[in-house]
C-alpha cells in the first residue's frame, strides 16, 4: 500500500479543489413490486439538472466538515463525511480533509442533494489523494452510500432499475424545467412505506419516456411524466397538487413530482419560457428555479 506522500506527489500537488455537485430529477419513477429484502423494485429515468451544491475540499490532517445550511447535519451522518470515511477505508489512505459544503439544493426534497454531495466527495478526494481508480471501483464505494450515488458519478440521463442503482445510459434531449419546492421536507422511507400494490406498474412508463426523449420533443416528454410515489405524497401534502396546478396554470407543458418529493417540476418550451413560468409561480414559502438538464457529468471540478 502506498503512503499518502507518494500518492500526493503523483497527483500533481493539488491541495484545494472546488467542485459543483448537480441535483437530479426523476422524469419517470415506477414501483414494480416489493423485494424479499423489504425494499421496492423500481424503474426510473433519472436526469441531472443544473441546480448544484458547491464543495471546497482542502488537504488537512483530520476530516472536518462545515456546511452553510442549518438543516444539514455536520456530524458523522452527513453523506459527505460518510463518503470520505468509506473512501479512506476502501483505499487504505489515512488522511484528513477540510470540506466546506455550500448547500443550494433543498434538503430532503427528492433531488438527491445528499447523494450528489457524496459523489462529489468521492470524485474530489480521489483526485486530492491521487487515487487512479477505474470507475467501477469508485461505483462500488458509491452504491454502499446510497442508491442514487452511482448515478451522480456519471450524470446525464439514465434508466435506473433494481433500487435505482443499476444504470443504463439513454439518449437524452436538452430540456428547460422549473423546479418548485414547498419548503417542507419529506422522508424517503416514510413515502416508500405508503406504497401499496395498487401503485405497482410494469415498466411501460420508462419505455414511453425513453421514446419521448429520443423524439426530442419537450411536449412528448411532458406527456410521458409519471411518478408512482405521488400517489402516496399528494394526499398527505396538499402542496404537491397545488404546485403542479400552479406550474400548469403558468404554462408548463406537464408537471410531476421528483423522487420521493416534495419538489415538483414542470417542463417548459425553452429556457426563456422556464424563466417566465418561474416568475409566475413564485409565491410565499415556495422556492423556484428555472434550470436546464445536463447532458454531461453531474460532478464538475471547478479549480
Ligand atoms: P433521497 O431521495 O436520496 O433519500 P433526498 O434528495 O430526498 O434524498 P437529501 O437532500 O439527500 O434528500 O436528504 C435526505 C436526508 O439526508 C436529510 O434528512 C439530511 O439530514 C440527510 N443528509 C445527510 N447528508 C446530507 C447532505 N450532504 N445534504 C443534504 N442532506 C443530507
CSV table of C-alpha atoms and ligand atoms in Angstrom, one decimal:
chain,number,residue,atom,x,y,z
A,1,UNK,CA,0.0,0.0,0.0
A,2,UNK,CA,1.4,3.4,-0.9
A,3,UNK,CA,1.6,6.1,1.7
A,4,UNK,CA,-0.1,9.5,1.3
A,5,UNK,CA,3.2,11.3,0.4
A,6,UNK,CA,3.8,9.0,-2.5
A,7,UNK,CA,0.3,9.4,-3.7
A,8,UNK,CA,0.2,13.2,-3.4
A,9,UNK,CA,3.4,13.6,-5.5
A,10,UNK,CA,1.7,11.6,-8.2
A,11,UNK,CA,-1.5,13.8,-8.0
A,12,UNK,CA,0.5,16.8,-9.1
A,13,UNK,CA,0.2,18.6,-5.8
A,14,UNK,CA,-3.4,19.7,-5.9
A,15,UNK,CA,-4.3,20.9,-2.4
A,16,UNK,CA,-7.6,22.6,-2.8
A,17,UNK,CA,-10.5,21.7,-5.1
A,18,UNK,CA,-13.8,23.4,-5.8
A,19,UNK,CA,-16.5,21.1,-7.1
A,20,UNK,CA,-20.1,21.6,-8.2
A,21,UNK,CA,-22.5,18.8,-7.4
A,22,UNK,CA,-25.7,18.8,-9.5
A,23,UNK,CA,-29.1,17.7,-8.4
A,24,UNK,CA,-31.3,15.2,-10.2
A,25,UNK,CA,-35.0,14.8,-11.1
A,26,UNK,CA,-36.9,11.6,-11.9
A,27,UNK,CA,-38.7,12.1,-15.2
A,28,UNK,CA,-40.4,8.8,-14.5
A,29,UNK,CA,-40.5,6.7,-11.3
A,30,UNK,CA,-42.3,3.4,-11.4
A,31,UNK,CA,-42.6,0.9,-8.5
A,32,UNK,CA,-42.6,-2.6,-9.9
A,33,UNK,CA,-43.1,-4.6,-6.7
A,34,UNK,CA,-41.6,-5.4,-3.3
A,35,UNK,CA,-38.4,-7.4,-2.9
A,36,UNK,CA,-37.6,-10.2,-0.4
A,37,UNK,CA,-35.2,-7.7,1.4
A,38,UNK,CA,-38.1,-5.3,2.1
A,39,UNK,CA,-37.1,-2.7,-0.4
A,40,UNK,CA,-39.1,-1.8,-3.5
A,41,UNK,CA,-38.0,-2.7,-7.0
A,42,UNK,CA,-38.2,0.4,-9.1
A,43,UNK,CA,-37.7,1.5,-12.7
A,44,UNK,CA,-36.9,5.2,-13.2
A,45,UNK,CA,-35.5,7.7,-15.6
A,46,UNK,CA,-33.0,9.9,-13.8
A,47,UNK,CA,-31.9,13.2,-15.2
A,48,UNK,CA,-29.1,15.6,-13.9
A,49,UNK,CA,-30.1,19.3,-13.7
A,50,UNK,CA,-28.1,22.4,-13.3
A,51,UNK,CA,-29.0,23.2,-9.7
A,52,UNK,CA,-25.8,22.5,-7.8
A,53,UNK,CA,-24.2,22.4,-4.3
A,54,UNK,CA,-20.7,23.7,-4.1
A,55,UNK,CA,-17.9,21.9,-2.2
A,56,UNK,CA,-14.5,23.1,-1.4
A,57,UNK,CA,-12.1,20.3,-0.4
A,58,UNK,CA,-8.8,21.1,1.1
A,59,UNK,CA,-6.0,19.0,2.3
A,60,UNK,CA,-5.9,18.7,6.1
A,61,UNK,CA,-4.7,16.4,8.9
A,62,UNK,CA,-8.1,15.5,10.1
A,63,UNK,CA,-11.5,15.1,8.5
A,64,UNK,CA,-13.8,18.0,9.1
A,65,UNK,CA,-17.0,19.4,7.5
A,66,UNK,CA,-18.6,22.8,7.6
A,67,UNK,CA,-22.0,23.4,6.0
A,68,UNK,CA,-23.8,26.6,5.2
A,69,UNK,CA,-27.4,25.2,5.7
A,70,UNK,CA,-28.8,24.9,9.2
A,71,UNK,CA,-30.9,21.8,8.2
A,72,UNK,CA,-27.9,19.7,7.2
A,73,UNK,CA,-26.1,17.7,9.9
A,74,UNK,CA,-22.4,18.2,10.1
A,75,UNK,CA,-21.8,15.1,12.2
A,76,UNK,CA,-21.0,11.6,11.0
A,77,UNK,CA,-24.4,11.2,9.5
A,78,UNK,CA,-23.7,13.7,6.7
A,79,UNK,CA,-23.1,11.8,3.5
A,80,UNK,CA,-20.0,13.9,2.8
A,81,UNK,CA,-18.3,12.5,5.9
A,82,UNK,CA,-19.7,9.0,5.3
A,83,UNK,CA,-18.3,9.1,1.7
A,84,UNK,CA,-14.9,10.4,2.9
A,85,UNK,CA,-14.7,7.7,5.6
A,86,UNK,CA,-15.7,5.0,3.1
A,87,UNK,CA,-13.0,6.1,0.7
A,88,UNK,CA,-10.4,6.1,3.4
A,89,UNK,CA,-11.4,2.5,4.4
A,90,UNK,CA,-11.5,1.2,0.8
A,91,UNK,CA,-8.2,2.8,-0.3
A,92,UNK,CA,-6.2,2.5,2.9
A,93,UNK,CA,-5.3,6.2,2.7
A,94,UNK,CA,-5.1,7.6,6.2
A,95,UNK,CA,-5.5,11.3,5.6
A,96,UNK,CA,-8.0,14.0,6.6
A,97,UNK,CA,-9.7,16.8,4.5
A,98,UNK,CA,-11.4,20.1,5.3
A,99,UNK,CA,-14.6,20.1,3.4
A,100,UNK,CA,-16.9,23.2,3.1
A,101,UNK,CA,-20.4,22.4,1.8
A,102,UNK,CA,-22.4,25.3,0.3
A,103,UNK,CA,-25.9,23.9,0.1
A,104,UNK,CA,-28.1,25.2,-2.7
A,105,UNK,CA,-30.1,22.0,-3.4
A,106,UNK,CA,-33.0,21.8,-0.9
A,107,UNK,CA,-32.7,19.1,1.7
A,108,UNK,CA,-34.9,16.0,1.8
A,109,UNK,CA,-36.5,17.2,-1.4
A,110,UNK,CA,-36.4,14.3,-3.8
A,111,UNK,CA,-33.5,16.0,-5.7
A,112,UNK,CA,-30.7,13.7,-4.4
A,113,UNK,CA,-28.8,16.5,-2.6
A,114,UNK,CA,-27.0,14.3,-0.1
A,115,UNK,CA,-26.2,11.7,-2.8
A,116,UNK,CA,-24.6,14.2,-5.2
A,117,UNK,CA,-22.5,15.7,-2.3
A,118,UNK,CA,-21.3,12.1,-1.6
A,119,UNK,CA,-20.4,11.6,-5.2
A,120,UNK,CA,-18.6,15.0,-5.3
A,121,UNK,CA,-16.6,14.0,-2.2
A,122,UNK,CA,-15.6,10.7,-3.8
A,123,UNK,CA,-14.5,12.5,-7.0
A,124,UNK,CA,-12.7,15.3,-5.1
A,125,UNK,CA,-10.9,13.1,-2.7
A,126,UNK,CA,-9.7,10.5,-5.3
A,127,UNK,CA,-8.2,13.5,-7.1
A,128,UNK,CA,-6.7,15.1,-4.0
A,129,UNK,CA,-5.2,11.8,-2.9
A,130,UNK,CA,-4.0,10.8,-6.4
A,131,UNK,CA,-6.1,7.6,-6.5
A,132,UNK,CA,-6.3,6.4,-10.1
A,133,UNK,CA,-9.2,4.1,-9.7
A,134,UNK,CA,-11.2,2.6,-12.5
A,135,UNK,CA,-14.9,4.0,-12.5
A,136,UNK,CA,-16.2,0.6,-11.5
A,137,UNK,CA,-14.2,0.6,-8.2
A,138,UNK,CA,-15.5,4.0,-7.2
A,139,UNK,CA,-19.0,3.0,-8.1
A,140,UNK,CA,-18.7,0.1,-5.6
A,141,UNK,CA,-18.0,2.5,-2.8
A,142,UNK,CA,-20.7,4.8,-4.1
A,143,UNK,CA,-23.5,2.3,-4.0
A,144,UNK,CA,-22.8,1.4,-0.4
A,145,UNK,CA,-23.5,5.1,0.5
A,146,UNK,CA,-26.9,5.3,-1.3
A,147,UNK,CA,-28.7,4.1,-4.4
A,148,UNK,CA,-28.5,7.4,-6.2
A,149,UNK,CA,-24.8,8.0,-5.6
A,150,UNK,CA,-23.6,5.9,-8.6
A,151,UNK,CA,-25.9,7.9,-10.9
A,152,UNK,CA,-24.1,11.2,-9.8
A,153,UNK,CA,-20.7,9.7,-10.7
A,154,UNK,CA,-22.0,9.5,-14.3
A,155,UNK,CA,-24.5,12.3,-14.8
A,156,UNK,CA,-26.6,12.9,-17.9
A,157,UNK,CA,-29.7,10.8,-18.2
A,158,UNK,CA,-30.0,7.1,-17.4
A,159,UNK,CA,-32.6,4.4,-16.7
A,160,UNK,CA,-32.2,3.0,-13.2
A,161,UNK,CA,-33.5,-0.4,-12.1
A,162,UNK,CA,-33.2,-2.5,-9.0
A,163,UNK,CA,-33.3,0.1,-6.3
A,164,UNK,CA,-32.3,2.6,-8.9
A,165,UNK,CA,-28.6,1.7,-8.8
A,166,UNK,CA,-28.4,-0.5,-11.9
A,167,UNK,CA,-27.9,2.2,-14.6
A,168,UNK,CA,-28.3,2.2,-18.3
A,169,UNK,CA,-27.5,5.4,-20.1
A,170,UNK,CA,-30.1,6.5,-22.7
A,171,UNK,CA,-30.3,9.2,-25.4
A,172,UNK,CA,-31.3,12.5,-23.7
A,173,UNK,CA,-32.6,15.8,-25.0
A,174,UNK,CA,-31.9,19.3,-23.8
A,175,UNK,CA,-34.9,20.4,-21.6
A,176,UNK,CA,-35.7,23.6,-19.7
A,177,UNK,CA,-37.5,22.9,-16.5
A,178,UNK,CA,-39.0,24.8,-13.5
A,179,UNK,CA,-38.4,23.2,-10.1
A,180,UNK,CA,-40.7,24.2,-7.2
A,181,UNK,CA,-40.1,23.2,-3.6
A,182,UNK,CA,-42.6,23.9,-0.9
A,183,UNK,CA,-40.0,24.5,1.9
A,184,UNK,CA,-41.2,21.3,3.7
A,185,UNK,CA,-39.2,18.1,3.6
A,186,UNK,CA,-40.4,14.5,3.3
A,187,UNK,CA,-38.8,11.3,4.5
A,188,UNK,CA,-37.9,8.9,1.6
A,189,UNK,CA,-38.5,5.9,3.9
A,190,UNK,CA,-41.9,7.2,5.0
A,191,UNK,CA,-43.1,7.8,1.4
A,192,UNK,CA,-42.0,4.4,0.3
A,193,UNK,CA,-43.7,3.0,3.4
A,194,UNK,CA,-47.0,4.2,2.0
A,195,UNK,CA,-46.7,2.4,-1.3
A,196,UNK,CA,-49.4,-0.3,-1.9
A,197,UNK,CA,-49.6,-3.0,-4.6
A,198,UNK,CA,-52.3,-0.9,-6.4
A,199,UNK,CA,-49.5,1.6,-7.2
A,200,UNK,CA,-47.3,-1.0,-8.9
A,201,UNK,CA,-46.8,-0.8,-12.7
A,202,UNK,CA,-44.9,-2.8,-15.3
A,203,UNK,CA,-42.1,-0.5,-16.5
A,204,UNK,CA,-44.0,0.7,-19.6
A,205,UNK,CA,-43.8,4.3,-18.4
A,206,UNK,CA,-40.0,4.1,-18.5
A,207,UNK,CA,-40.1,2.8,-22.1
A,208,UNK,CA,-42.5,5.6,-23.1
A,209,UNK,CA,-40.2,8.2,-21.6
A,210,UNK,CA,-37.1,6.8,-23.4
A,211,UNK,CA,-39.0,7.0,-26.7
A,212,UNK,CA,-40.1,10.6,-25.8
A,213,UNK,CA,-36.6,11.6,-25.1
A,214,UNK,CA,-35.4,10.2,-28.4
A,215,UNK,CA,-38.1,12.2,-30.2
A,216,UNK,CA,-36.5,15.4,-28.7
A,217,UNK,CA,-40.0,16.9,-28.3
A,218,UNK,CA,-40.5,18.6,-24.9
A,219,UNK,CA,-44.3,18.2,-25.3
A,220,UNK,CA,-43.9,14.5,-25.7
A,221,UNK,CA,-41.6,14.3,-22.7
A,222,UNK,CA,-44.1,16.4,-20.7
A,223,UNK,CA,-46.9,14.0,-21.7
A,224,UNK,CA,-44.8,11.0,-20.5
A,225,UNK,CA,-44.0,12.2,-17.0
A,226,UNK,CA,-45.1,9.8,-14.2
A,227,UNK,CA,-44.3,9.1,-10.6
A,228,UNK,CA,-46.0,6.4,-8.6
A,229,UNK,CA,-44.8,8.0,-5.3
A,230,UNK,CA,-47.0,11.0,-6.0
A,231,UNK,CA,-50.0,8.8,-5.1
A,232,UNK,CA,-48.5,8.5,-1.6
A,233,UNK,CA,-47.2,12.0,-1.2
A,234,UNK,CA,-50.1,14.1,-2.7
A,235,UNK,CA,-52.8,13.0,-0.2
A,236,UNK,CA,-50.5,13.8,2.7
A,237,UNK,CA,-49.0,17.0,1.4
A,238,UNK,CA,-51.6,19.1,-0.5
A,239,UNK,CA,-48.7,21.4,-1.6
A,240,UNK,CA,-47.8,18.8,-4.2
A,241,UNK,CA,-51.1,19.2,-6.2
A,242,UNK,CA,-51.0,22.9,-5.6
A,243,UNK,CA,-47.5,23.3,-7.0
A,244,UNK,CA,-48.3,21.2,-10.0
A,245,UNK,CA,-51.5,23.1,-10.7
A,246,UNK,CA,-49.6,26.4,-10.4
A,247,UNK,CA,-47.0,25.2,-12.9
A,248,UNK,CA,-49.6,24.1,-15.4
A,249,UNK,CA,-51.6,27.3,-15.0
A,250,UNK,CA,-48.4,29.3,-15.6
A,251,UNK,CA,-47.9,27.5,-19.0
A,252,UNK,CA,-45.8,24.4,-18.2
A,253,UNK,CA,-46.3,21.6,-20.7
A,254,UNK,CA,-46.5,19.0,-18.0
A,255,UNK,CA,-45.6,18.6,-14.3
A,256,UNK,CA,-44.7,15.8,-11.9
A,257,UNK,CA,-43.0,15.2,-8.5
A,258,UNK,CA,-39.4,14.2,-8.4
A,259,UNK,CA,-38.3,11.1,-6.4
A,260,UNK,CA,-40.0,10.8,-3.0
A,261,UNK,CA,-40.8,14.6,-3.1
A,262,UNK,CA,-41.8,17.0,-2.3
A,263,UNK,CA,-40.2,19.0,-5.1
A,264,UNK,CA,-42.2,19.1,-8.3
A,265,UNK,CA,-41.0,20.2,-11.7
A,266,UNK,CA,-42.6,21.5,-14.9
A,267,UNK,CA,-41.4,21.2,-18.5
A,268,UNK,CA,-41.1,24.4,-20.5
A,269,UNK,CA,-40.7,25.0,-24.2
A,270,UNK,CA,-37.4,26.9,-23.8
A,271,UNK,CA,-35.2,28.4,-21.0
A,272,UNK,CA,-36.9,31.8,-21.5
A,273,UNK,CA,-40.2,30.1,-21.1
A,274,UNK,CA,-39.0,28.4,-17.9
A,275,UNK,CA,-38.0,31.8,-16.5
A,276,UNK,CA,-41.4,33.2,-17.3
A,277,UNK,CA,-43.1,30.3,-15.6
A,278,UNK,CA,-40.8,30.6,-12.6
A,279,UNK,CA,-41.7,34.3,-12.2
A,280,UNK,CA,-45.4,33.4,-12.3
A,281,UNK,CA,-45.2,30.5,-9.9
A,282,UNK,CA,-43.0,32.1,-7.2
A,283,UNK,CA,-45.1,32.8,-4.1
A,284,UNK,CA,-45.0,32.6,-0.2
A,285,UNK,CA,-42.7,29.9,1.1
A,286,UNK,CA,-42.2,28.2,-2.3
A,287,UNK,CA,-38.7,28.2,-3.7
A,288,UNK,CA,-38.5,28.1,-7.5
A,289,UNK,CA,-35.7,27.6,-10.0
A,290,UNK,CA,-35.5,27.7,-13.8
A,291,UNK,CA,-32.9,25.0,-14.8
A,292,UNK,CA,-31.5,23.2,-17.7
A,293,UNK,CA,-30.9,19.5,-18.0
A,294,UNK,CA,-27.3,18.4,-18.0
A,295,UNK,CA,-26.1,16.0,-20.7
A,296,UNK,CA,-22.6,15.6,-19.2
A,297,UNK,CA,-21.2,14.9,-15.8
A,298,UNK,CA,-23.1,15.9,-12.6
A,299,UNK,CA,-19.9,16.4,-10.7
A,300,UNK,CA,-17.6,19.1,-12.1
A,301,UNK,CA,-14.2,20.1,-10.8
A,302,UNK,CA,-14.0,23.9,-10.9
A,303,UNK,CA,-10.5,24.6,-9.7
B,1,LIG,P1,-33.1,10.6,-1.2
B,1,LIG,O1,-34.1,10.7,-2.2
B,1,LIG,O2,-31.7,10.2,-1.7
B,1,LIG,O3,-33.4,10.0,0.1
B,1,LIG,P2,-33.4,13.5,-1.0
B,1,LIG,O4,-32.8,14.1,-2.2
B,1,LIG,O5,-34.9,13.4,-0.9
B,1,LIG,O6,-32.7,12.1,-0.8
B,1,LIG,P3,-31.4,14.6,0.8
B,1,LIG,O7,-31.3,16.1,0.5
B,1,LIG,O8,-30.3,13.8,0.2
B,1,LIG,O9,-32.8,14.2,0.3
B,1,LIG,O10,-31.5,14.5,2.3
B,1,LIG,C1,-32.0,13.3,2.9
B,1,LIG,C2,-31.5,13.3,4.4
B,1,LIG,O11,-30.1,13.1,4.4
B,1,LIG,C3,-31.8,14.6,5.1
B,1,LIG,O12,-32.7,14.4,6.1
B,1,LIG,C4,-30.5,15.0,5.7
B,1,LIG,O13,-30.5,15.2,7.1
B,1,LIG,C5,-29.5,13.9,5.4
B,1,LIG,N1,-28.2,14.3,4.9
B,1,LIG,C6,-27.0,13.8,5.1
B,1,LIG,N2,-26.1,14.4,4.4
B,1,LIG,C7,-26.6,15.3,3.7
B,1,LIG,C8,-26.2,16.3,2.7
B,1,LIG,N3,-24.9,16.4,2.4
B,1,LIG,N4,-27.0,17.1,2.1
B,1,LIG,C9,-28.4,17.0,2.4
B,1,LIG,N5,-28.9,16.1,3.3
B,1,LIG,C10,-28.0,15.3,3.9
